[in-house]
CSV table of C-alpha atoms in Angstrom, one decimal:
chain,number,residue,atom,x,y,z
A,822,UNK,CA,-1.6,-6.8,5.7
A,823,UNK,CA,-5.2,-7.2,4.7
A,824,UNK,CA,-7.1,-4.4,2.9
A,825,UNK,CA,-6.8,-1.4,5.2
A,826,UNK,CA,-10.0,-0.3,6.9
A,827,UNK,CA,-8.5,2.9,8.4
A,828,UNK,CA,-5.8,5.1,6.9
A,829,UNK,CA,-5.1,8.3,8.8
A,830,UNK,CA,-3.4,10.6,6.3
A,831,UNK,CA,-2.7,13.6,8.5
A,832,UNK,CA,-0.5,13.1,11.6
A,833,UNK,CA,2.8,14.6,12.7
A,834,UNK,CA,6.2,13.6,14.0
A,835,UNK,CA,9.2,15.4,15.4
A,836,UNK,CA,12.5,13.5,15.5
A,837,UNK,CA,14.6,13.3,18.7
A,838,UNK,CA,17.0,16.0,17.6
A,839,UNK,CA,19.8,16.9,19.9
A,840,UNK,CA,20.6,20.5,20.7
A,841,UNK,CA,23.7,20.2,18.6
A,842,UNK,CA,21.9,18.9,15.6
A,843,UNK,CA,19.2,21.5,15.9
A,844,UNK,CA,21.8,24.2,15.9
A,845,UNK,CA,22.5,23.5,12.2
A,846,UNK,CA,19.8,26.1,11.6
A,847,UNK,CA,21.8,28.8,13.4
A,848,UNK,CA,21.5,29.9,17.0
A,849,UNK,CA,18.4,32.1,16.5
A,850,UNK,CA,16.6,29.3,14.7
A,851,UNK,CA,17.8,26.3,16.6
A,852,UNK,CA,15.2,23.6,16.9
A,853,UNK,CA,15.5,20.5,19.0
A,854,UNK,CA,13.7,18.1,21.4
A,855,UNK,CA,14.2,18.1,25.2
A,856,UNK,CA,13.0,14.8,26.6
A,857,UNK,CA,12.1,14.6,30.3
A,858,UNK,CA,13.8,12.0,32.6
A,859,UNK,CA,10.7,9.9,32.5
A,860,UNK,CA,11.2,9.4,28.7
A,861,UNK,CA,7.4,9.8,28.1
A,862,UNK,CA,7.1,13.6,27.7
A,863,UNK,CA,9.2,16.4,26.5
A,864,UNK,CA,9.4,19.9,24.9
A,865,UNK,CA,10.0,21.1,21.4
A,866,UNK,CA,12.6,23.7,21.9
A,867,UNK,CA,13.5,26.8,19.8
A,868,UNK,CA,16.9,27.7,21.1
A,869,UNK,CA,16.5,27.9,24.9
A,870,UNK,CA,12.8,28.5,24.8
A,871,UNK,CA,10.1,25.9,25.2
A,872,UNK,CA,7.7,25.9,22.2
A,873,UNK,CA,5.3,23.1,22.9
A,874,UNK,CA,5.0,20.2,25.4
A,875,UNK,CA,4.8,16.8,23.6
A,876,UNK,CA,4.5,13.1,24.3
A,877,UNK,CA,6.6,10.2,23.3
A,878,UNK,CA,4.4,9.1,20.4
A,879,UNK,CA,5.6,12.2,18.6
A,880,UNK,CA,9.1,10.9,18.2
A,881,UNK,CA,9.0,7.2,19.1
A,882,UNK,CA,7.6,5.1,16.2
A,883,UNK,CA,7.1,2.0,18.4
A,884,UNK,CA,5.0,3.9,20.8
A,885,UNK,CA,3.1,5.3,17.8
A,886,UNK,CA,2.4,1.8,16.5
A,887,UNK,CA,1.1,0.7,19.9
A,888,UNK,CA,-1.4,3.6,19.9
A,889,UNK,CA,-2.3,2.8,16.3
A,890,UNK,CA,-3.1,-0.7,17.4
A,891,UNK,CA,-5.2,0.6,20.3
A,892,UNK,CA,-7.1,2.9,17.9
A,893,UNK,CA,-7.5,0.4,15.1
A,894,UNK,CA,-5.5,2.5,12.6
A,895,UNK,CA,-4.0,0.3,9.9
A,896,UNK,CA,-1.8,2.9,8.2
A,897,UNK,CA,-0.8,6.3,9.3
A,898,UNK,CA,0.8,9.0,7.2
A,899,UNK,CA,3.1,11.3,9.2
A,900,UNK,CA,4.6,14.6,8.3
A,901,UNK,CA,6.8,17.2,9.9
A,902,UNK,CA,5.5,19.4,12.7
A,903,UNK,CA,5.1,22.7,10.7
A,904,UNK,CA,7.6,24.5,12.9
A,905,UNK,CA,10.2,22.4,11.2
A,906,UNK,CA,9.6,24.0,7.8
A,907,UNK,CA,12.1,26.9,8.5
A,908,UNK,CA,11.3,28.7,5.3
A,909,UNK,CA,13.0,31.9,6.6
A,910,UNK,CA,16.4,30.2,6.7
A,911,UNK,CA,18.9,30.7,3.8
A,912,UNK,CA,18.0,28.3,1.0
A,913,UNK,CA,21.2,26.2,1.2
A,914,UNK,CA,20.7,25.8,4.9
A,915,UNK,CA,17.1,24.9,4.4
A,916,UNK,CA,17.9,22.4,1.7
A,917,UNK,CA,20.4,20.5,3.9
A,918,UNK,CA,17.9,20.7,6.9
A,919,UNK,CA,15.1,19.3,4.8
A,920,UNK,CA,17.2,16.4,3.5
A,921,UNK,CA,18.2,15.6,7.1
A,922,UNK,CA,14.7,15.8,8.4
A,923,UNK,CA,13.5,13.6,5.5
A,924,UNK,CA,16.1,11.0,6.4
A,925,UNK,CA,14.8,11.1,10.0
A,926,UNK,CA,11.3,10.6,8.7
A,927,UNK,CA,12.3,7.5,6.8
A,928,UNK,CA,14.0,6.2,9.9
A,929,UNK,CA,10.8,6.8,11.8
A,930,UNK,CA,8.8,4.8,9.2
A,931,UNK,CA,11.4,2.0,9.2
A,932,UNK,CA,9.8,0.7,12.4
A,933,UNK,CA,7.0,-0.7,10.2
A,934,UNK,CA,7.2,0.5,6.6
A,935,UNK,CA,3.9,-1.2,5.7
A,936,UNK,CA,2.0,0.8,8.4
A,937,UNK,CA,4.0,4.0,8.7
A,938,UNK,CA,4.3,6.2,5.7
A,939,UNK,CA,5.9,9.7,5.6
A,940,UNK,CA,5.6,12.9,3.6
A,941,UNK,CA,8.7,14.9,2.9
A,942,UNK,CA,9.4,18.5,3.9
A,943,UNK,CA,10.8,20.8,1.2
A,944,UNK,CA,13.1,23.9,1.1
A,945,UNK,CA,10.3,25.8,-0.5
A,946,UNK,CA,12.1,29.1,-0.5
A,947,UNK,CA,14.2,28.0,-3.6
A,948,UNK,CA,12.2,26.5,-6.4
A,949,UNK,CA,15.0,24.4,-8.0
A,950,UNK,CA,16.0,23.1,-4.6
A,951,UNK,CA,12.4,22.4,-3.6
A,952,UNK,CA,11.7,20.5,-6.8
A,953,UNK,CA,15.0,18.5,-6.5
A,954,UNK,CA,14.2,17.5,-2.9
A,955,UNK,CA,10.6,16.5,-3.7
A,956,UNK,CA,11.8,14.2,-6.5
A,957,UNK,CA,14.7,12.8,-4.4
A,958,UNK,CA,12.3,12.1,-1.5
A,959,UNK,CA,9.9,10.3,-3.7
A,960,UNK,CA,12.7,8.1,-5.0
A,961,UNK,CA,13.7,7.3,-1.4
A,962,UNK,CA,10.2,6.2,-0.4
A,963,UNK,CA,8.2,9.2,0.7
A,964,UNK,CA,4.6,9.0,-0.5
A,965,UNK,CA,4.2,12.7,-1.0
A,966,UNK,CA,5.3,16.1,0.3
A,967,UNK,CA,3.9,18.5,2.9
A,968,UNK,CA,4.2,22.3,2.3
A,969,UNK,CA,3.1,25.3,4.3
A,970,UNK,CA,0.2,27.3,2.8
A,971,UNK,CA,2.3,30.4,2.0
A,972,UNK,CA,5.9,31.5,1.7
A,973,UNK,CA,6.2,34.8,3.5
A,974,UNK,CA,4.1,37.2,1.5
A,975,UNK,CA,3.7,34.7,-1.4
A,976,UNK,CA,0.4,32.9,-1.5
A,977,UNK,CA,-0.4,29.8,-3.4
A,978,UNK,CA,-1.1,31.6,-6.7
A,979,UNK,CA,2.4,33.0,-6.9
A,980,UNK,CA,4.5,31.9,-9.9
A,981,UNK,CA,7.0,30.4,-7.4
A,982,UNK,CA,4.4,28.1,-5.7
A,983,UNK,CA,2.5,27.4,-8.9
A,984,UNK,CA,5.9,26.3,-10.3
A,985,UNK,CA,6.4,23.8,-7.5
A,986,UNK,CA,2.9,22.5,-7.7
A,987,UNK,CA,3.3,22.0,-11.5
A,988,UNK,CA,6.5,20.0,-10.8
A,989,UNK,CA,4.7,17.8,-8.4
A,990,UNK,CA,1.9,17.3,-10.9
A,991,UNK,CA,4.4,16.3,-13.6
A,992,UNK,CA,6.3,14.0,-11.2
A,993,UNK,CA,3.2,12.4,-9.7
A,994,UNK,CA,4.0,13.6,-6.2
A,995,UNK,CA,0.9,14.2,-3.9
A,996,UNK,CA,0.9,17.4,-2.0
A,997,UNK,CA,-0.5,18.1,1.5
A,998,UNK,CA,-0.9,21.8,2.2
A,999,UNK,CA,-0.8,22.7,5.9
A,1000,UNK,CA,-1.6,26.1,7.4
A,1001,UNK,CA,1.3,27.7,9.3
A,1002,UNK,CA,2.7,31.1,10.4
A,1003,UNK,CA,-0.8,32.3,10.9
A,1004,UNK,CA,-2.1,35.8,10.2
A,1005,UNK,CA,-2.6,38.1,13.1
A,1006,UNK,CA,1.0,38.8,14.1
A,1007,UNK,CA,2.3,39.1,17.6
A,1008,UNK,CA,-0.3,41.6,18.8
A,1009,UNK,CA,-3.6,40.0,17.8
A,1010,UNK,CA,-5.4,36.7,18.6
A,1011,UNK,CA,-2.8,35.6,21.1
A,1012,UNK,CA,-5.2,34.4,23.8
A,1013,UNK,CA,-7.3,31.2,24.0
A,1014,UNK,CA,-5.4,29.6,21.1
A,1015,UNK,CA,-7.1,31.9,18.7
A,1016,UNK,CA,-4.4,31.7,16.0
A,1017,UNK,CA,-5.2,27.9,15.8
A,1018,UNK,CA,-9.0,28.4,16.1
A,1019,UNK,CA,-9.5,31.4,13.9
A,1020,UNK,CA,-6.4,32.1,11.8
A,1021,UNK,CA,-5.6,28.6,10.8
A,1022,UNK,CA,-8.9,27.9,9.1
A,1023,UNK,CA,-8.7,31.4,7.5
A,1024,UNK,CA,-5.2,30.7,6.2
A,1025,UNK,CA,-6.5,27.5,4.5
A,1026,UNK,CA,-9.5,29.3,3.0
A,1027,UNK,CA,-7.2,32.0,1.7
A,1028,UNK,CA,-4.9,29.5,0.0
A,1029,UNK,CA,-7.7,27.6,-1.7
A,1030,UNK,CA,-9.3,30.8,-3.0
A,1031,UNK,CA,-6.0,32.2,-4.1
A,1032,UNK,CA,-5.7,29.2,-6.5
A,1033,UNK,CA,-9.3,29.5,-7.7
A,1034,UNK,CA,-9.8,33.2,-8.1
A,1035,UNK,CA,-6.4,34.0,-9.5
A,1036,UNK,CA,-6.8,31.5,-12.3
A,1037,UNK,CA,-3.8,29.5,-11.0
A,1038,UNK,CA,-5.8,26.2,-11.4
A,1039,UNK,CA,-5.9,27.0,-15.1
A,1040,UNK,CA,-2.0,26.9,-15.2
A,1041,UNK,CA,-1.6,23.8,-13.1
A,1042,UNK,CA,-2.0,20.3,-14.7
A,1043,UNK,CA,-5.2,18.6,-13.6
A,1044,UNK,CA,-3.1,15.6,-12.7
A,1045,UNK,CA,-2.0,17.3,-9.5
A,1046,UNK,CA,-3.0,15.5,-6.3
A,1047,UNK,CA,-3.6,18.3,-3.9
A,1048,UNK,CA,-5.0,18.1,-0.4
A,1049,UNK,CA,-5.7,20.8,2.2
A,1050,UNK,CA,-5.6,20.0,5.9
A,1051,UNK,CA,-8.1,20.7,8.6
A,1052,UNK,CA,-11.1,20.1,6.3
A,1053,UNK,CA,-10.1,22.9,4.0
A,1054,UNK,CA,-10.5,25.5,6.8
A,1055,UNK,CA,-13.5,27.7,6.2
A,1056,UNK,CA,-13.9,26.9,2.5
A,1057,UNK,CA,-17.0,24.7,2.6
A,1058,UNK,CA,-18.9,27.1,4.8
A,1059,UNK,CA,-18.0,30.3,2.8
A,1060,UNK,CA,-18.2,28.9,-0.7
A,1061,UNK,CA,-21.7,30.3,-1.1
A,1062,UNK,CA,-20.4,33.8,-0.2
A,1063,UNK,CA,-17.6,33.4,-2.8
A,1064,UNK,CA,-20.0,32.2,-5.5
A,1065,UNK,CA,-22.3,35.1,-4.9
A,1066,UNK,CA,-19.4,37.5,-5.1
A,1067,UNK,CA,-18.1,35.9,-8.3
A,1068,UNK,CA,-21.6,36.2,-9.9
A,1069,UNK,CA,-22.1,39.9,-9.1
A,1070,UNK,CA,-18.7,41.5,-9.0
A,1071,UNK,CA,-16.3,41.8,-11.9
A,1072,UNK,CA,-13.4,42.3,-9.7
A,1073,UNK,CA,-13.9,38.8,-8.2
A,1074,UNK,CA,-14.2,37.0,-11.5
A,1075,UNK,CA,-11.7,39.0,-13.6
A,1076,UNK,CA,-9.1,36.2,-13.4
A,1077,UNK,CA,-11.4,33.3,-12.7
A,1078,UNK,CA,-13.2,32.0,-15.8
A,1079,UNK,CA,-15.5,29.6,-14.1
A,1080,UNK,CA,-17.7,29.6,-11.0
A,1081,UNK,CA,-15.6,28.9,-7.9
A,1082,UNK,CA,-17.7,25.8,-7.1
A,1083,UNK,CA,-16.6,24.2,-10.3
A,1084,UNK,CA,-13.1,23.9,-8.9
A,1085,UNK,CA,-13.8,21.6,-6.0
A,1086,UNK,CA,-12.7,18.6,-8.1
A,1087,UNK,CA,-9.2,20.0,-8.3
A,1088,UNK,CA,-8.3,19.2,-4.6
A,1089,UNK,CA,-9.2,17.1,-1.6
A,1090,UNK,CA,-9.4,17.8,2.1
A,1091,UNK,CA,-9.1,15.8,5.3
A,1092,UNK,CA,-11.9,15.1,7.8
A,1093,UNK,CA,-10.5,17.0,10.8
A,1094,UNK,CA,-13.6,19.1,11.4
A,1095,UNK,CA,-14.8,17.4,14.7
A,1096,UNK,CA,-18.5,18.0,14.3
A,1097,UNK,CA,-21.2,15.9,12.5
A,1098,UNK,CA,-22.9,18.9,11.0
A,1099,UNK,CA,-19.6,20.2,9.7
A,1100,UNK,CA,-18.7,16.9,8.2
A,1101,UNK,CA,-22.2,16.7,6.5
A,1102,UNK,CA,-21.6,20.2,5.0
A,1103,UNK,CA,-18.0,19.2,4.0
A,1104,UNK,CA,-19.1,16.1,2.2
A,1105,UNK,CA,-22.0,17.9,0.5
A,1106,UNK,CA,-19.7,20.5,-0.9
A,1107,UNK,CA,-16.6,18.4,-1.7
A,1108,UNK,CA,-18.2,15.0,-2.4
A,1109,UNK,CA,-17.2,11.9,-0.3
A,1110,UNK,CA,-14.6,11.0,-2.9
A,1111,UNK,CA,-12.5,14.1,-1.9
A,1112,UNK,CA,-12.6,13.7,1.9
A,1113,UNK,CA,-10.0,11.6,3.6
A,1114,UNK,CA,-9.6,10.6,7.2
A,1115,UNK,CA,-7.1,12.9,8.9
A,1116,UNK,CA,-6.7,13.3,12.6
A,1117,UNK,CA,-3.9,15.8,13.2
A,1118,UNK,CA,-2.6,13.2,15.7
A,1119,UNK,CA,-0.9,13.4,18.2
A,1120,UNK,CA,-1.7,17.0,19.1
A,1121,UNK,CA,-4.4,18.0,21.6
A,1122,UNK,CA,-6.5,19.7,18.9
A,1123,UNK,CA,-6.6,16.4,16.9
A,1124,UNK,CA,-9.4,13.8,16.8
A,1125,UNK,CA,-9.1,11.9,20.1
A,1126,UNK,CA,-10.6,8.7,18.7
A,1127,UNK,CA,-9.3,8.5,15.2
A,1128,UNK,CA,-12.1,8.0,12.7
A,1129,UNK,CA,-14.9,8.2,15.2
A,1130,UNK,CA,-16.5,11.2,13.4
A,1131,UNK,CA,-16.8,9.4,10.1
A,1132,UNK,CA,-17.9,6.1,11.7
A,1133,UNK,CA,-20.7,7.8,13.6
A,1134,UNK,CA,-22.0,9.8,10.7
A,1135,UNK,CA,-25.6,8.5,10.2
A,1136,UNK,CA,-25.9,10.5,6.9
A,1137,UNK,CA,-23.1,8.4,5.3
A,1138,UNK,CA,-23.6,4.9,3.8
A,1139,UNK,CA,-21.3,2.1,4.8
A,1140,UNK,CA,-19.6,2.3,1.4
A,1141,UNK,CA,-19.1,6.1,1.8
A,1142,UNK,CA,-17.6,5.6,5.2
A,1143,UNK,CA,-15.2,3.0,3.9
A,1144,UNK,CA,-14.1,5.3,1.1
A,1145,UNK,CA,-13.4,8.2,3.5
A,1146,UNK,CA,-11.8,6.0,6.2
A,1147,UNK,CA,-9.3,4.3,3.8
A,1148,UNK,CA,-10.0,4.0,0.1
A,1149,UNK,CA,-9.7,7.6,-0.8
A,1150,UNK,CA,-6.3,8.0,0.9
A,1151,UNK,CA,-5.1,4.7,-0.6
A,1152,UNK,CA,-5.9,6.0,-4.1
A,1153,UNK,CA,-4.6,9.5,-3.5
A,1154,UNK,CA,-1.2,8.4,-2.1
A,1155,UNK,CA,-0.8,5.3,-4.3
A,1156,UNK,CA,-0.6,3.0,-1.3
A,1157,UNK,CA,-1.8,-0.1,-3.2
């Protein structure tokens, strides 16, 4: 392959799990894929309930490659659909589940290993098991790991999650943090996809600030390669509010020795913000070297024409566009 011009570092897959294999999680947590007779569409199932309608490109790597060709994507990194995390399962069950799903991911990538790269999922509820699976997955060919942005009531600043991030830093394992299990519960924000539109960006903002304001970044090696999905949520827009609070309120800065804006070099974000003005703000806050093309493909809330937002940004130079479209991800995930 020639030098990649477009690397999409945020996409998802879901293996073609049978109902029997999905039952490994237990009847209440069973997770499988029901494929329609046409072979082109299906449903992700939780037990007997339909969770989400999906299309063939979610499970069929050859269909995925055909769409990558149509969209001009040279390399795509794919990770588990977050419902696959199953952090509420017993740790031993989750460890076996993660290992199986990671094998499925490598099988997906085997259709064209030069163009399809995968991130591993982790049994995050047990620190030792999580670290072991992350290291094992790296040895088997995964280019990084994807984790949810919290573990029940534990946010990113918890000793548990900081311990995992420290392991990844020491082992040279890139980490993608994806929002999931969004705030709001079963009674709030259930209409109009508001959990995805409101709570998902808020979850990501919460995670970034929990690392900054708690002083957790002081305890994590600077070698950690950490990326937050969906443009870092609301972080770029609200950083000024946070900086003002840090300046004027002791309670905000009591555990954070430096201004919040000084920590933007500790993490990266993807470009899934869908609006030129938002991308301009994001690159202004983060710097173009910390923004990578990410589409959230193949879900409906993803970027329909992958990379079109960056390509059409008249405030970016051609070199800056090239960095965001491919070079940043190549460096971050050690793809060269």
